[in-house]
Amino acid sequence: MTEASMTKTDMSVSAFLMRRRGRGRFHWTDGLTYAYLLLGLVVMFVPVLWVVVSSFKTPANLAEFPPTILPFSAETAVVEGFDEPLPLFDVVGEDGETVRLAQIRRVGIQAQMIDPADPEAGRIVVPVENATPVRRVYLAFENYTNLLASSGNQIWRYVFNSLFITVVATVITLVMNSMAAFALSKYRFRGSNVALVSILATLMIPATVVLVPTYMIVAQLGLVGNLWGVILPTVATPTGVFLLRQYMLTIPDELIEAARMDHASEWRIFWRIILPLSSPALAVVAIFSILSRWNDFLLPLVVLNRRESYTLQLALASFQTEYGIQYEILLAMTTLTALPLACAFIFLQRYITTGIASTGIK
Amino acid sequence: MSAGTQFAAAAGAVVALPARLVEPVMYGLQRLLGIRRMPWVFLLPNLVAVILFALLPVFINVFYSVSGSDRLFPWDRPLVGGANYATLFDCDNFLDPSTCSRDLFWRALGNSLVFVPVQVTAMILIALLTAICLNRDIRARGFFRGIFFFPVMLSPVVVALTWQWILQRNGALNGLISSAGLTPVNWLVFPNTAFFWSVFVTVWAHMGFYTIILLAGLQAIPRDVYEAARMDSATPWRVFTRITLPLLKPVLLVVFILAVIRSVQTFDELYVLTGGGPGSATMLMVQYIFEVGFASQPRNFGLAAAASLLLGVALLIFTGIQMRISRSGRDD
Amino acid sequence: MASLTLDKVTKSFGAVEVIPGVDLDIKDGEFVVFVGPSGCGKSTLLRLIAGLEDVSDGDIRIEGDSVVSIPAADRGVAMVFQSYALYPHMTVRENLSFGLENIRMAKPEITRRVTEAATLLQIEQLLERRPKQLSGGQRQRVAIGRAITRDPKIFLFDEPLSNLDAELRVMMRVEITKLHERLGNTMIYVTHDQIEAMTMADKIVVLRKGVIEQVGAPLDLYNHPRNLFVAGFIGSPRMNFVEGRIEALGEHTITFAADGLPPLVLDGAVEGAATGAPVTLGVRPEDFLVSHAAEKGWPATVSIAEQYGASSYLHCTLPGDRPVLIHEPGQSKAGRGDVIHVAPPAGRWHLFDAEGLALGNPRLS
């Protein structure tokens, strides 16, 4: 199907989907490409969607197997003589007629039912396979309110800890990295290469390899269980220095000379000229920093040993063991933890992807 | 106005006040030291942090690995020479981990030796395939790029919990399987399936990162090269093997090195997803270091340091070999 | 406003000596142009004066006071950079006032100066724009405006017109000259374009490899180049050179001979000429007299005739495969392959000795 053969009026949905940007005929490889991309869409996106949907299910709904696609909740009815509301079932009687009954209890493959409209008629015993629950779509927001309540508002503590670490570490990282990058890109001085190499060499040292001594130094500084014990070891990111330096190299030296002739001090040159002009690179470094701080796990796991200093990630991981059975709360918390980054991602996608591309390719 | 400048404006507002205080100090330093020494003033904070939290730990780690006891501070620890290394290598038969005094180390090592090549190969193949698809003339490219990339943003804990929820006995996957009339499998309870899903989940979480890098590499290949190849009536397969792959080689190398380094360091996802289990079927090196140094009592920092140094040296050798290979490749 | 003195100024980058030693006096209010081929050290010299580079040795004095140990900002000079170096994230107004804010000048005074400079350069309506929104010529004006607001003793221009297109360049040339007349400041202007030098300068300084080859008013340099380099560099198109020797010396004539060429009798005399000495004869294209028939002068074979309409340039070859360019006023009748006869008129020629130095100026009786 070529573009030329299509008129505006008969452009069907499939034609729209299959149409390619450029001119040319639709090739079989295009079909394969779209098939692959759609498969990717399912594999990449559906799991997360599934968690979000599941987090709105009631515990009873979560326990069902096979799971329902949408969150359902059973319809209930208040029946005279029973304190609790009873779940409603559509029961197919022996005569083939369907009646709506309330279930009192289930015994094996039999269930005791009662007619909510006529409770005086007494209990009816029905085989389970004849009864289907009456349900409607229901978003269990109480999972989220319960999460906040059951943790005794501890959750706000975790959110604060995560936010504090993320924001403070990112601000310090940005200022320190850009200062170092400024020195390494805009000055010629003895020792600059040694400094650059020793900063970049730390790229080669995986954080896990130096976990024990890092913990020791944090302990020596008296920062175990303290949020600063997670912030400080991570602020001197070599990638940040590298990215910013590469960017600052592209800022013409003449600007600095002009500023110097304009009586600007070195700090003022840095603060008023170089930093504003580096904002694209700063944004990329900031995004990286926010991402890795917010998601960091191993270092907080080792350093933050007190419950009140837990980050969201630590709390989430510990919920898994403590609330192992309470899936509805775990799922709600998983969704909450992923939410801020999901929002950030929507706004910053272009920056993140170009940033990653530029670090990889250089 | 772009998001970048907006961001800069917001950041500027947050730090404006401290900056007011810093300026006179920095100006005073400039008067005191002269312009020539100012770069060192700018470098100092970062350099201190690098030395304190990156270079110094390497040296301390070496000391840990040759000293014993469960004391944290180096000055409390007696020297034991190569004892920690000897403990790690204390085996009757190196082919059978159960004959070793630290059998977990060897099991973790063995797991890593299988996990890393499998995961890296799968990762690069899938990322390359995805990048090639995304580089084609397709609709909604930005949308699909975002779809493949977004798991990179998720925290490892969230990734692990998400897949745990899907793979658990009553999870969505078994739901699909049983509604198709097959027998559900308890995925994370059997060593082989747990290992498979460990690879799958880590690839799922990180492939977007490499896809983006490879996509940028593909887009950097000039269009006219392809057009010239078309004029030379090259088949798509030949175009791929003779033009795309060779021109992508430098980027592929970067991706490969990054993927290996990060694969060796895999910890968070599996710690939450499988906890290293069942048994020790999915326990990798970093988790072993964590278990020995922090999770078990008494904490054996010496052993953890020795294991981590071995890991670091292995990574270093690997990177060195890679650089050598890539350099000799360039000479051709 | 100020005078400037360079006293044995030298500059080395590592082992490379860029400027081996320069002496120069610039008077108050002069418009001086440093000209030379790229890499001749003219920009370095300007940056030394600005204080952006430190001198290796020697002294720089502004109004008689040494400034070598004074930082760039405090020398009382302002510079217009080749790339303009406008702060891209600031508006034109902020660009003009940044330097004044740095010295904590009072707000009203800043506003006054910015307005004044903007009015002078006719950029008042651009004050709230950013450099990206300006054309090349407008950026140039802002860069000059930034220098003006600082009210410097000396203006420094580092190839300021090299990024403009040809038409705009001619316009800005005139404007800068007018600006100089209006402000009366000392201005130092670096360029590799000898036309800019000729048209703008009160005084031209020709530089080669960090050495001053000649200093003088534009027409002095054109009429009386001190050596082969200046003779070849000043004037466009470039002077023709023919190597040969002095065959005979008359009272008011010199006979010049070169292999394969008929001897040429030059009207005029120079001091220091000796019979038999190897010399180079230089004749500017516009100085040749062309005769299409007469047998006087050198026979030149036309290979290309460029018709400009108002004048013509004939690319010719002299015997011995020597290329020569000849300017003929009006529309030439010569075509490819024609043989014409050329000779310089009295006094419109230059002789250089074996070292390349000019043998004085031809004197006519």
Short mmCIF file of N, CA, C and O in Angstrom, two decimals, chain C residues 110-153:
data_model
loop_
_atom_site.label_atom_id
_atom_site.label_comp_id
_atom_site.label_asym_id
_atom_site.label_seq_id
_atom_site.Cartn_x
_atom_site.Cartn_y
_atom_site.Cartn_z
N ILE C 110 25.08 53.69 35.71
CA ILE C 110 25.10 52.56 34.77
C ILE C 110 24.07 52.81 33.67
O ILE C 110 24.37 52.72 32.48
N THR C 111 22.85 53.17 34.10
CA THR C 111 21.79 53.41 33.12
C THR C 111 22.21 54.50 32.15
O THR C 111 21.99 54.39 30.93
N ARG C 112 22.81 55.56 32.69
CA ARG C 112 23.20 56.66 31.83
C ARG C 112 24.20 56.20 30.77
O ARG C 112 24.05 56.48 29.58
N ARG C 113 25.20 55.46 31.23
CA ARG C 113 26.24 55.04 30.30
C ARG C 113 25.70 54.08 29.24
O ARG C 113 26.06 54.16 28.06
N VAL C 114 24.85 53.14 29.70
CA VAL C 114 24.30 52.17 28.76
C VAL C 114 23.48 52.90 27.70
O VAL C 114 23.60 52.63 26.49
N THR C 115 22.64 53.84 28.15
CA THR C 115 21.80 54.58 27.21
C THR C 115 22.66 55.36 26.22
O THR C 115 22.40 55.39 25.01
N GLU C 116 23.70 55.96 26.77
CA GLU C 116 24.57 56.77 25.92
C GLU C 116 25.23 55.92 24.83
O GLU C 116 25.21 56.27 23.63
N ALA C 117 25.77 54.77 25.26
CA ALA C 117 26.44 53.90 24.30
C ALA C 117 25.44 53.37 23.27
O ALA C 117 25.73 53.30 22.07
N ALA C 118 24.24 53.02 23.77
CA ALA C 118 23.23 52.48 22.87
C ALA C 118 22.82 53.52 21.83
O ALA C 118 22.62 53.20 20.65
N THR C 119 22.68 54.76 22.28
CA THR C 119 22.29 55.82 21.35
C THR C 119 23.38 56.02 20.30
O THR C 119 23.11 56.13 19.11
N LEU C 120 24.61 56.07 20.78
CA LEU C 120 25.73 56.30 19.88
C LEU C 120 25.78 55.24 18.78
O LEU C 120 26.05 55.54 17.62
N LEU C 121 25.48 53.99 19.15
CA LEU C 121 25.59 52.89 18.19
C LEU C 121 24.25 52.53 17.57
O LEU C 121 24.16 51.56 16.82
N GLN C 122 23.21 53.28 17.91
CA GLN C 122 21.86 53.02 17.38
C GLN C 122 21.41 51.60 17.65
O GLN C 122 20.96 50.89 16.75
N ILE C 123 21.53 51.19 18.91
CA ILE C 123 21.01 49.87 19.28
C ILE C 123 20.00 49.99 20.42
O ILE C 123 19.74 49.02 21.13
N GLU C 124 19.41 51.19 20.59
CA GLU C 124 18.48 51.39 21.72
C GLU C 124 17.34 50.39 21.67
O GLU C 124 16.91 49.88 22.70
N GLN C 125 16.83 50.11 20.47
CA GLN C 125 15.65 49.25 20.39
C GLN C 125 16.00 47.78 20.57
O GLN C 125 15.14 46.92 20.59
N LEU C 126 17.30 47.46 20.71
CA LEU C 126 17.71 46.06 20.86
C LEU C 126 18.05 45.70 22.30
O LEU C 126 18.41 44.57 22.60
N LEU C 127 17.91 46.67 23.21
CA LEU C 127 18.47 46.50 24.55
C LEU C 127 17.92 45.29 25.30
O LEU C 127 18.61 44.70 26.13
N GLU C 128 16.66 44.91 25.03
CA GLU C 128 16.07 43.80 25.80
C GLU C 128 16.23 42.47 25.08
O GLU C 128 15.73 41.45 25.52
N ARG C 129 16.91 42.48 23.94
CA ARG C 129 17.08 41.21 23.22
C ARG C 129 18.31 40.48 23.72
O ARG C 129 19.18 41.04 24.36
N ARG C 130 18.37 39.19 23.35
CA ARG C 130 19.56 38.40 23.65
C ARG C 130 20.42 38.30 22.39
O ARG C 130 19.91 38.42 21.28
N PRO C 131 21.71 38.05 22.56
CA PRO C 131 22.60 38.01 21.41
C PRO C 131 22.11 37.12 20.28
O PRO C 131 22.29 37.44 19.11
N LYS C 132 21.46 35.99 20.63
CA LYS C 132 20.99 35.06 19.61
C LYS C 132 20.00 35.72 18.66
O LYS C 132 19.87 35.32 17.51
N GLN C 133 19.26 36.73 19.18
CA GLN C 133 18.22 37.35 18.35
C GLN C 133 18.77 38.49 17.51
O GLN C 133 18.00 39.23 16.91
N LEU C 134 20.09 38.66 17.50
CA LEU C 134 20.67 39.78 16.77
C LEU C 134 21.37 39.28 15.50
O LEU C 134 21.83 38.14 15.45
N SER C 135 21.47 40.16 14.50
CA SER C 135 22.25 39.83 13.31
C SER C 135 23.73 40.05 13.62
O SER C 135 24.08 40.62 14.65
N GLY C 136 24.57 39.59 12.71
CA GLY C 136 26.01 39.72 12.92
C GLY C 136 26.43 41.16 13.15
O GLY C 136 27.20 41.46 14.06
N GLY C 137 25.90 42.06 12.32
CA GLY C 137 26.28 43.46 12.45
C GLY C 137 25.82 44.05 13.78
O GLY C 137 26.55 44.83 14.40
N GLN C 138 24.62 43.63 14.22
CA GLN C 138 24.11 44.14 15.49
C GLN C 138 24.94 43.63 16.65
O GLN C 138 25.25 44.37 17.59
N ARG C 139 25.35 42.36 16.58
CA ARG C 139 26.20 41.82 17.64
C ARG C 139 27.50 42.62 17.72
O ARG C 139 28.00 42.92 18.80
N GLN C 140 28.02 42.93 16.53
CA GLN C 140 29.25 43.70 16.46
C GLN C 140 29.08 45.04 17.18
O GLN C 140 29.93 45.46 17.95
N ARG C 141 27.93 45.69 16.94
CA ARG C 141 27.69 46.98 17.60
C ARG C 141 27.61 46.81 19.10
O ARG C 141 28.13 47.63 19.85
N VAL C 142 26.94 45.73 19.55
CA VAL C 142 26.82 45.52 20.99
C VAL C 142 28.21 45.31 21.60
O VAL C 142 28.53 45.86 22.66
N ALA C 143 29.03 44.54 20.90
CA ALA C 143 30.38 44.29 21.42
C ALA C 143 31.16 45.59 21.54
O ALA C 143 31.86 45.82 22.53
N ILE C 144 30.99 46.45 20.55
CA ILE C 144 31.67 47.76 20.62
C ILE C 144 31.05 48.59 21.74
O ILE C 144 31.76 49.24 22.52
N GLY C 145 29.71 48.50 21.85
CA GLY C 145 29.02 49.23 22.91
C GLY C 145 29.50 48.83 24.29
O GLY C 145 29.68 49.66 25.18
N ARG C 146 29.73 47.52 24.46
CA ARG C 146 30.21 47.05 25.75
C ARG C 146 31.56 47.68 26.08
O ARG C 146 31.83 48.05 27.22
N ALA C 147 32.40 47.82 25.06
CA ALA C 147 33.69 48.46 25.27
C ALA C 147 33.50 49.94 25.61
O ALA C 147 34.17 50.48 26.49
N ILE C 148 32.54 50.59 24.94
CA ILE C 148 32.36 52.03 25.14
C ILE C 148 31.89 52.34 26.55
O ILE C 148 32.37 53.28 27.20
N THR C 149 30.94 51.51 27.08
CA THR C 149 30.40 51.82 28.41
C THR C 149 31.50 51.84 29.47
O THR C 149 31.37 52.50 30.48
N ARG C 150 32.57 51.11 29.22
CA ARG C 150 33.63 51.06 30.22
C ARG C 150 34.51 52.30 30.17
O ARG C 150 35.37 52.48 31.00
N ASP C 151 34.28 53.14 29.18
CA ASP C 151 35.01 54.39 29.05
C ASP C 151 36.52 54.19 29.17
O ASP C 151 37.17 54.74 30.05
N PRO C 152 37.08 53.36 28.28
CA PRO C 152 38.49 52.99 28.42
C PRO C 152 39.41 54.07 27.86
O PRO C 152 38.98 54.94 27.09
N LYS C 153 40.66 53.99 28.25
CA LYS C 153 41.67 54.87 27.67
C LYS C 153 42.00 54.40 26.26
O LYS C 153 42.24 55.19 25.37
#
